[in-house]
Structure formats: structure tokens, C-alpha cells
Short mmCIF file of C-alpha atoms in Angstrom, two decimals:
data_model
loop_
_atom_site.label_atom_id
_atom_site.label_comp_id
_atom_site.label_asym_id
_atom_site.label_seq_id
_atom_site.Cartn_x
_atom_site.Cartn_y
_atom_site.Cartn_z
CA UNK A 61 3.61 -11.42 -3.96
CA UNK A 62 1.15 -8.44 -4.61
CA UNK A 63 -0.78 -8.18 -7.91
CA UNK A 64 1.68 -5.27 -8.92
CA UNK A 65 4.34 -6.91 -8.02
CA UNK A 66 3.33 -9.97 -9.95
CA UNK A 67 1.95 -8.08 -13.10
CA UNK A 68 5.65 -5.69 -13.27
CA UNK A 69 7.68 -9.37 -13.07
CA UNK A 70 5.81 -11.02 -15.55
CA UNK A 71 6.44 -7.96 -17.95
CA UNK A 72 9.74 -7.99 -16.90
CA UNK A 73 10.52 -12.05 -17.63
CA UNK A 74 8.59 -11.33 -21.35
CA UNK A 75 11.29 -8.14 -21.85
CA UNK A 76 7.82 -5.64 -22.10
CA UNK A 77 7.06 -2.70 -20.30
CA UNK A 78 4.27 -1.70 -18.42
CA UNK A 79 1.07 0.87 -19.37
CA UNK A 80 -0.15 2.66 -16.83
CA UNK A 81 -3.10 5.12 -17.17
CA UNK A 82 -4.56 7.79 -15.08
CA UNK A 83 -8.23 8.45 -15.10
CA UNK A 84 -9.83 10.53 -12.45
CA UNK A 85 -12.76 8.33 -10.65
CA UNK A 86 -16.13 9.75 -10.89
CA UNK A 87 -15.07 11.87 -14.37
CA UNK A 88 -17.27 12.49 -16.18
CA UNK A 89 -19.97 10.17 -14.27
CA UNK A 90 -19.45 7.91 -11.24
CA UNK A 91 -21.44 5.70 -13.35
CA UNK A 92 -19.26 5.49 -16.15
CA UNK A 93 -15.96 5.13 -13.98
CA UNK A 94 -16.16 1.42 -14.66
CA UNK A 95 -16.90 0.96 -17.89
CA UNK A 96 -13.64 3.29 -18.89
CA UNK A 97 -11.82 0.79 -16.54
CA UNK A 98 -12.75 -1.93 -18.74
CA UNK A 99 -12.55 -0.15 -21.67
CA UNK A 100 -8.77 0.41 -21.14
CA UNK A 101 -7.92 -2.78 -19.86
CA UNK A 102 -9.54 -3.97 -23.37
CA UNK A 103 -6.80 -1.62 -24.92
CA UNK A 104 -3.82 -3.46 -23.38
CA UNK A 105 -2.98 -1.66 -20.04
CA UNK A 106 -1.24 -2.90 -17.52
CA UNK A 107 -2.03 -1.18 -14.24
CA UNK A 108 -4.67 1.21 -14.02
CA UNK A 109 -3.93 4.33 -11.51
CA UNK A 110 -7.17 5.76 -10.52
CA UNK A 111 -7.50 9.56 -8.74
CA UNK A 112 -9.46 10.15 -5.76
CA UNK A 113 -10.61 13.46 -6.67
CA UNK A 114 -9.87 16.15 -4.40
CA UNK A 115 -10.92 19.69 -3.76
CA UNK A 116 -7.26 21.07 -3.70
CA UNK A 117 -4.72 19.45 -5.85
CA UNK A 118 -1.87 20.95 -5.63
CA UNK A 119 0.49 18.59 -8.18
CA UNK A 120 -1.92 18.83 -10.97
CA UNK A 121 -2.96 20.79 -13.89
CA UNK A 122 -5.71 22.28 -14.60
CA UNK A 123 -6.53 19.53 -17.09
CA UNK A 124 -6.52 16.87 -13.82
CA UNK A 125 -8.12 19.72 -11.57
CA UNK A 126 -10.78 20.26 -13.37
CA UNK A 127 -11.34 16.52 -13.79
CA UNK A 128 -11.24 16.59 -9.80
CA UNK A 129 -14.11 19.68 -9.72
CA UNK A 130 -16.65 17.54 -12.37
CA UNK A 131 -16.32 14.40 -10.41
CA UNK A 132 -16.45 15.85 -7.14
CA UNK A 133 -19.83 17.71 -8.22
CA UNK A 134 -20.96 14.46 -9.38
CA UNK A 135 -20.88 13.30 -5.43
CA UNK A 136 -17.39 11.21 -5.63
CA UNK A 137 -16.12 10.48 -2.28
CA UNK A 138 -13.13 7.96 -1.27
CA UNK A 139 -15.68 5.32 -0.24
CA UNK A 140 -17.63 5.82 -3.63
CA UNK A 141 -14.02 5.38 -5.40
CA UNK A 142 -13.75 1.99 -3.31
CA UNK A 143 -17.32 1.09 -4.42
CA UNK A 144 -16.29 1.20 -7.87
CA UNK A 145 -12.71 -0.98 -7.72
CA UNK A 146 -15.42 -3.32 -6.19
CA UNK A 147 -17.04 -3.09 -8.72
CA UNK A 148 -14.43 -3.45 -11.13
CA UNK A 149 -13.11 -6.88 -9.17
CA UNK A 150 -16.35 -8.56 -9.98
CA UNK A 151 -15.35 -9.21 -13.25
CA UNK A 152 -11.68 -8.51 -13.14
CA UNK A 153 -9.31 -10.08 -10.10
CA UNK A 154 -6.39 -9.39 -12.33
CA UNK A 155 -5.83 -5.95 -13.39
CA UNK A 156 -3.95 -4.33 -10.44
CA UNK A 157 -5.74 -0.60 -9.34
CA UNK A 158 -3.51 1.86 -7.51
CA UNK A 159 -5.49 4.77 -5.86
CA UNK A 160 -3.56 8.41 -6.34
CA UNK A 161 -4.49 11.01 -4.52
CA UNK A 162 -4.28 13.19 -1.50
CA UNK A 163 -3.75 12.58 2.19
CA UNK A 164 -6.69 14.13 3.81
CA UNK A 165 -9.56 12.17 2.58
CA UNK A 166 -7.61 9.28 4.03
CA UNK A 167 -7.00 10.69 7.00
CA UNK A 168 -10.50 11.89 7.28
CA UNK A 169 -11.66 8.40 6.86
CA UNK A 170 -8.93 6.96 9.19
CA UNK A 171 -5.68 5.29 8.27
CA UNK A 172 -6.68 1.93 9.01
CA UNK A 173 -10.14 2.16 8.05
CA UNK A 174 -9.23 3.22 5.39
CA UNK A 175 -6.37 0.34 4.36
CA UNK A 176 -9.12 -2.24 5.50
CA UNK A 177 -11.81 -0.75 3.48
CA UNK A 178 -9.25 -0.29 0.09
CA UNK A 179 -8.10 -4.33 0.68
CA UNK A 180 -11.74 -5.39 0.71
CA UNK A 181 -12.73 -3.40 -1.98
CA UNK A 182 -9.61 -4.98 -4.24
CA UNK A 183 -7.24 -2.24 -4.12
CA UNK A 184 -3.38 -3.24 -4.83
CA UNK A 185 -1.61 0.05 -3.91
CA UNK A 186 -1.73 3.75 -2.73
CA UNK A 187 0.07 6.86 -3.94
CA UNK A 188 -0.30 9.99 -1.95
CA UNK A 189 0.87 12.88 -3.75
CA UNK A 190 1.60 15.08 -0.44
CA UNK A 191 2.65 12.00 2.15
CA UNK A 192 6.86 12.43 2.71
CA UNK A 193 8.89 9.65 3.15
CA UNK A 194 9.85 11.61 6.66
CA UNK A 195 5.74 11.67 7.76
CA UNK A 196 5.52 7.61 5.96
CA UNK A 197 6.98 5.66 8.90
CA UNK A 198 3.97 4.44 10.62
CA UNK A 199 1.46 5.22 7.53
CA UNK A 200 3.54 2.89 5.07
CA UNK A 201 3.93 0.22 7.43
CA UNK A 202 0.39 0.02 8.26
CA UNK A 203 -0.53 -0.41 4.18
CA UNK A 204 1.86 -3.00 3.48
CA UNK A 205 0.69 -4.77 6.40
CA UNK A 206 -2.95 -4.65 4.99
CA UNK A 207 -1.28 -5.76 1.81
CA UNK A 208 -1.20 -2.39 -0.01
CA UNK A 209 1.62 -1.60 -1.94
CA UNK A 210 2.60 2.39 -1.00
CA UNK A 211 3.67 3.95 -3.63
CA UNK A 212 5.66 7.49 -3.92
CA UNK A 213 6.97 9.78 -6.03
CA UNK A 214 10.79 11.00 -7.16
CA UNK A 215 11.63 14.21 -8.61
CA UNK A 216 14.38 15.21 -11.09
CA UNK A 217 15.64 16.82 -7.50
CA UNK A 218 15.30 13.86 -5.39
CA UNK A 219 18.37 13.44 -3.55
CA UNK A 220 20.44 10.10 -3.06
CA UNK A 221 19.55 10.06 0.34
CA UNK A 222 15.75 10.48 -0.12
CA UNK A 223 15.49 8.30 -3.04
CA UNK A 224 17.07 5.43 -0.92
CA UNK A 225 14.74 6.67 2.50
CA UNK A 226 11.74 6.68 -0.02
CA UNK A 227 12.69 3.25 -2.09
CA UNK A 228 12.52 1.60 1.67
CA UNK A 229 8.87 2.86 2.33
CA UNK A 230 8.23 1.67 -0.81
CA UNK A 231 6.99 -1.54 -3.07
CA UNK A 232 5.39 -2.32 -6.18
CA UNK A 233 6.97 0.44 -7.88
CA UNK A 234 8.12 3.96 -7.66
CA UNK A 235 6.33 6.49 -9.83
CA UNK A 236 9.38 9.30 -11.19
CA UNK A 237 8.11 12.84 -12.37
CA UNK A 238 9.48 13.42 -15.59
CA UNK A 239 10.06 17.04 -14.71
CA UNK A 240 9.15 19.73 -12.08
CA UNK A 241 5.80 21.09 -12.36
CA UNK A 242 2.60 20.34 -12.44
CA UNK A 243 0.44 17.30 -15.17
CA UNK A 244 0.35 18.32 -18.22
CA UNK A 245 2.63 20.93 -18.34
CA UNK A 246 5.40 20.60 -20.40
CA UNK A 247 7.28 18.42 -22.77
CA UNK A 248 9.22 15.32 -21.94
CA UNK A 249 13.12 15.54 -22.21
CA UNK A 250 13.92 12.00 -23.09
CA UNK A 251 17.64 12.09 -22.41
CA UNK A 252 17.68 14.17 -19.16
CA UNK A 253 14.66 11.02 -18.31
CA UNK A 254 17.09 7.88 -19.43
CA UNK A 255 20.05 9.21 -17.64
CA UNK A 256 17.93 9.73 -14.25
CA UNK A 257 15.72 6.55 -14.33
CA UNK A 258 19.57 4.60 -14.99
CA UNK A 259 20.78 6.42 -12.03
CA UNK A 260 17.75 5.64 -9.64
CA UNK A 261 18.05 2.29 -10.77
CA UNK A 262 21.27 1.94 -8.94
CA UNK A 263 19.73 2.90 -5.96
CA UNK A 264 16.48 1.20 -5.91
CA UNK A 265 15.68 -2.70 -7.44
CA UNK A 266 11.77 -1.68 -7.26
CA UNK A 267 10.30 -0.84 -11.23
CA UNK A 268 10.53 2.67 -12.06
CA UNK A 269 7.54 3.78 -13.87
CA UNK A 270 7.63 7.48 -15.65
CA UNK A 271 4.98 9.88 -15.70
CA UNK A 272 4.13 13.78 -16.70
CA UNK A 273 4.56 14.56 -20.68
CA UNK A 274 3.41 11.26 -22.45
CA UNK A 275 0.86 12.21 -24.60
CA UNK A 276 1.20 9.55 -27.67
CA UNK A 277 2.69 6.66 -28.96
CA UNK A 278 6.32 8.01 -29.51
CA UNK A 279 6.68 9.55 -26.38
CA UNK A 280 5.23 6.34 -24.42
CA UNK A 281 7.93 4.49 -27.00
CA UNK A 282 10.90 6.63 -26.14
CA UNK A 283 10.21 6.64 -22.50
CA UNK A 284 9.49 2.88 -22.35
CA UNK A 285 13.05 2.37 -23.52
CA UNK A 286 14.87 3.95 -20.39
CA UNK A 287 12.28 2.80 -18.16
CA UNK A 288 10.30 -0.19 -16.23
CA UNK A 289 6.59 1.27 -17.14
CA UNK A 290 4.98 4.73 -19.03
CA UNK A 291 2.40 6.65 -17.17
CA UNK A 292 -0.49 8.02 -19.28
CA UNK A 293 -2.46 10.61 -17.84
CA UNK A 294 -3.55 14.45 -19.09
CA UNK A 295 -4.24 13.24 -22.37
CA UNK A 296 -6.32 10.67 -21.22
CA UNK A 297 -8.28 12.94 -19.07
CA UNK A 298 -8.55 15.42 -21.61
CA UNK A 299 -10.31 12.92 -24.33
CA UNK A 300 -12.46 12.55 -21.31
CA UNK A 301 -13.54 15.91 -20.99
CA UNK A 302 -13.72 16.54 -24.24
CA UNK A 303 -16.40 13.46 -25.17
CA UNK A 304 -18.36 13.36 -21.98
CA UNK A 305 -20.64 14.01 -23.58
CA UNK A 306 -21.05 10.62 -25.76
CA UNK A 307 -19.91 7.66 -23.50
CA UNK A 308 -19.18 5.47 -26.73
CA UNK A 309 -17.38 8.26 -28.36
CA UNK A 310 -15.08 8.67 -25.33
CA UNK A 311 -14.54 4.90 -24.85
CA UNK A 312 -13.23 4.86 -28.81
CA UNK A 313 -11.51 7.61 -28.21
CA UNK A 314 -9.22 6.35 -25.54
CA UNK A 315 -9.04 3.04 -27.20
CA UNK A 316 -7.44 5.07 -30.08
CA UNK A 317 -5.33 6.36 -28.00
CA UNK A 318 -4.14 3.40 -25.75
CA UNK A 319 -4.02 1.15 -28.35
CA UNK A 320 -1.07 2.65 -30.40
CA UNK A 321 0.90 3.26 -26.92
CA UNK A 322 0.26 -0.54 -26.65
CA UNK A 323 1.61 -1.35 -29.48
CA UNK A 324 4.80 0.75 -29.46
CA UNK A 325 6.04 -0.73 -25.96
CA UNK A 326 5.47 -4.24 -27.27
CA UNK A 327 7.72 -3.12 -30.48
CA UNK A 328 10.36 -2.44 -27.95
CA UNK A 329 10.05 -6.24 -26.54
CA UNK A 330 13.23 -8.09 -26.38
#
């Protein structure tokens, strides 16, 4: 059983749901990447998702792509990103770390290079943004080999068909887009989200967690209801931006943040 896997049952058995947050590694310091890790495991989250910045990212924002530009001018490569979940495991071995990103600096660094290099460093699982279940045959395989969970996306536009031919490339979880566009662009529709998430779950038995538009704690409530696990991240990388400036400020500040979000999916514990 992988950590995700493990972490998502145990939820499941105690009738919570999980956090997820999305910082970008290397923003606003590689230095600092870290501490913010710990910082928000402090504040109750369950998985952390952490961004391989990239110089083209064409699913996100320009909250999240500007995140990408500081952190990349700050020197963060993929194998700096694995020095730092390395870092992390010294001190945590229970926390599960998905990386999210983009193909290319994986393929640059070679697929299984790559997979060996991510299990070593204490990586659980991989989401790439632009890898389709119809290009995943032989790069899936070779990550859950290496004990990496892959992890991909659904749309509100996923079909039956790729939703089942995506579900089988996948494990630990699959990660559904609250709406079409790009992070941190719109507002969450809570009802068109419940009625999907229901739906996929009759085509998939792997946790559905539910990202884009969760910005507080009653959004994070009201999607935790319909879902497996709430995905937190433009208004975390925001905060960041916005108090890079004072490392202790920004760790408050997303503890203030968390925290609450934290609390409201526990409320919904039955």
C-alpha cells in the first residue's frame, strides 16, 4: 500500500476528508520550500502537492505562473525539487508529497531516471498536467512499478470512456478540475461539482480529490461534502507572493488560512 493510498483510507475509515495544498517549490526561496512544507503539515494537511516550476504552464494562472517565473529565477530545477522532498523526509516519513507539473523536465531528465531519483528522494506520486491517458501506457506503468502513484486529471468534459481509460492508469487518487480554465480563475459551482464527482464515482473506486476555486473555509466545506479530498492552491500561492517578503509573516499567514479549512472538513466528520 502506497503512503497516499494509506493516508486517503485512513481518512476514509475516520469518515474525514482529505487537505491537499499546492505550493510551487522554490517560491519564494528554494530555501524556504521546506519550512512552508512543515509549516502546513503543522496546520493539518493531508497530502501536500508540490509544483515543479516550469517555464510554460499552460493550465495555470497567472497567480501559479508567476509563482513558476520567481522560483525558476531562484535556480529551481526538478532535481533541486527532489533535493528538497529529501529534505522534507528527514524529519517527516509520513506526509505523502505528490510532484505536479509538466512533462518535459521529466523527459529531459529521463523517465526512469527520473522515477528512481523521485523514489529515493521520498516522493509518493506524480501528476503531469499535459501527459494523456492515450501517451500514459508505458510512462504510468514504469511509475507504479518504481512505486509512484500517477496521478491525472478529469475535466467537467471528460468522457465515460476516458474517465474509465484514465482511472486504469491511475492510483492514489484522481485529481477533478472543478471547471474549465485555467487556476484561479473562476468561482466554484458546488452543485454542477457534487453531481459530477457522484457520477465519476460510479466509474472509478480510486478517491476523487477537487481542485480550482477553493479559496476558504466554506468553499473547502462545501466541496468536502461531495467529495474524497479539497485541493488548495491559488490562494495559497498568492499569500505567498504577497509575504515573501517576511518568511514568518507568510508561514502565519497560511496557517490562518489552512487552519480554518482544517477545521471545516473535520466538522463534516461522520
Amino acid at each position: 500500500m502506497s503512503r497516499i493510498e494509506g493516508v486517503l483510507q485512513t481518512l476514509r475509515s475516520q469518515g474525514r476528508k482529505a487537505l491537499i495544498p499546492f505550493i510551487t517549490a522554490g517560491d519564494p526561496h528554494p530555501d524556504e520550500t521546506v519550512g512552508l512544507m512543515h509549516t502546513m503539515v503543522d496546520a493539518g494537511v493531508d497530502i501536500i502537492e508540490l509544483g515543479v516550476p516550469f517555464s510554460d504552464p499552460m493550465a495555470d494562472g497567472p497567480v501559479i505562473q508567476l509563482a513558476s517565473e520567481r522560483a525558476l529565477k531562484q535556480g529551481t530545477t526538478l532535481r533541486r525539487v527532489l533535493a528538497m522532498v529529501s529534505e522534507f523526509r528527514q524529519s517527516n516519513d509520513t506526509t505523502p508529497v505528490v510532484l505536479m507539473g509538466y512533462l518535459n523536465p521529466i523527459e529531459a531528465m529521463g523517465y526512469e531516471a527520473f522515477a528512481d531519483a523521485a523514489i529515493e528522494a521520498g516522493v509518493d506520486g506524480v501528476l503531469t498536467v499535459d501527459l494523456p491517458p492515450e501517451e500514459a501506457d508505458k510512462v504510468a506503468p514504469l511509475f507504479a512499478q518504481r512505486g509512484l502513484d500517477p496521478i491525472f486529471l478529469l475535466a467537467p468534459t471528460t468522457t465515460d470512456e476516458r474517465i474509465r481509460a484514465i482511472s486504469g492508469h491511475s492510483s492514489g487518487y484522481v485529481y477533478y478540475v472543478s471547471f474549465n480554465g485555467v487556476t484561479g480563475a473562476a468561482r466554484i459551482n458546488v452543485e454542477e461539482v457534487a453531481a459530477r464527482v457522484a457520477h465519476i464515482h460510479e466509474l472509478t473506486a480510486l478517491p476523487v480529490g477537487v481542485g480550482f476555486g477553493i479559496r476558504d473555509a466554506e468553499t473547502a466545506a462545501a466541496v468536502g461534502q461531495v467529495s474524497d479530498g479539497v485541493i488548495v492552491g491559488s490562494v495559497l500561492v498568492d499569500t505567498i507572493a504577497r509575504n515573501q517578503a517576511d518568511i514568518e509573516a507568510l508561514k502565519l499567514a497560511l496557517t490562518d488560512l489552512l487552519n480554518p479549512m482544517r477545521e471545516a472538513l473535520d466538522s463534516l466528520a461522520s
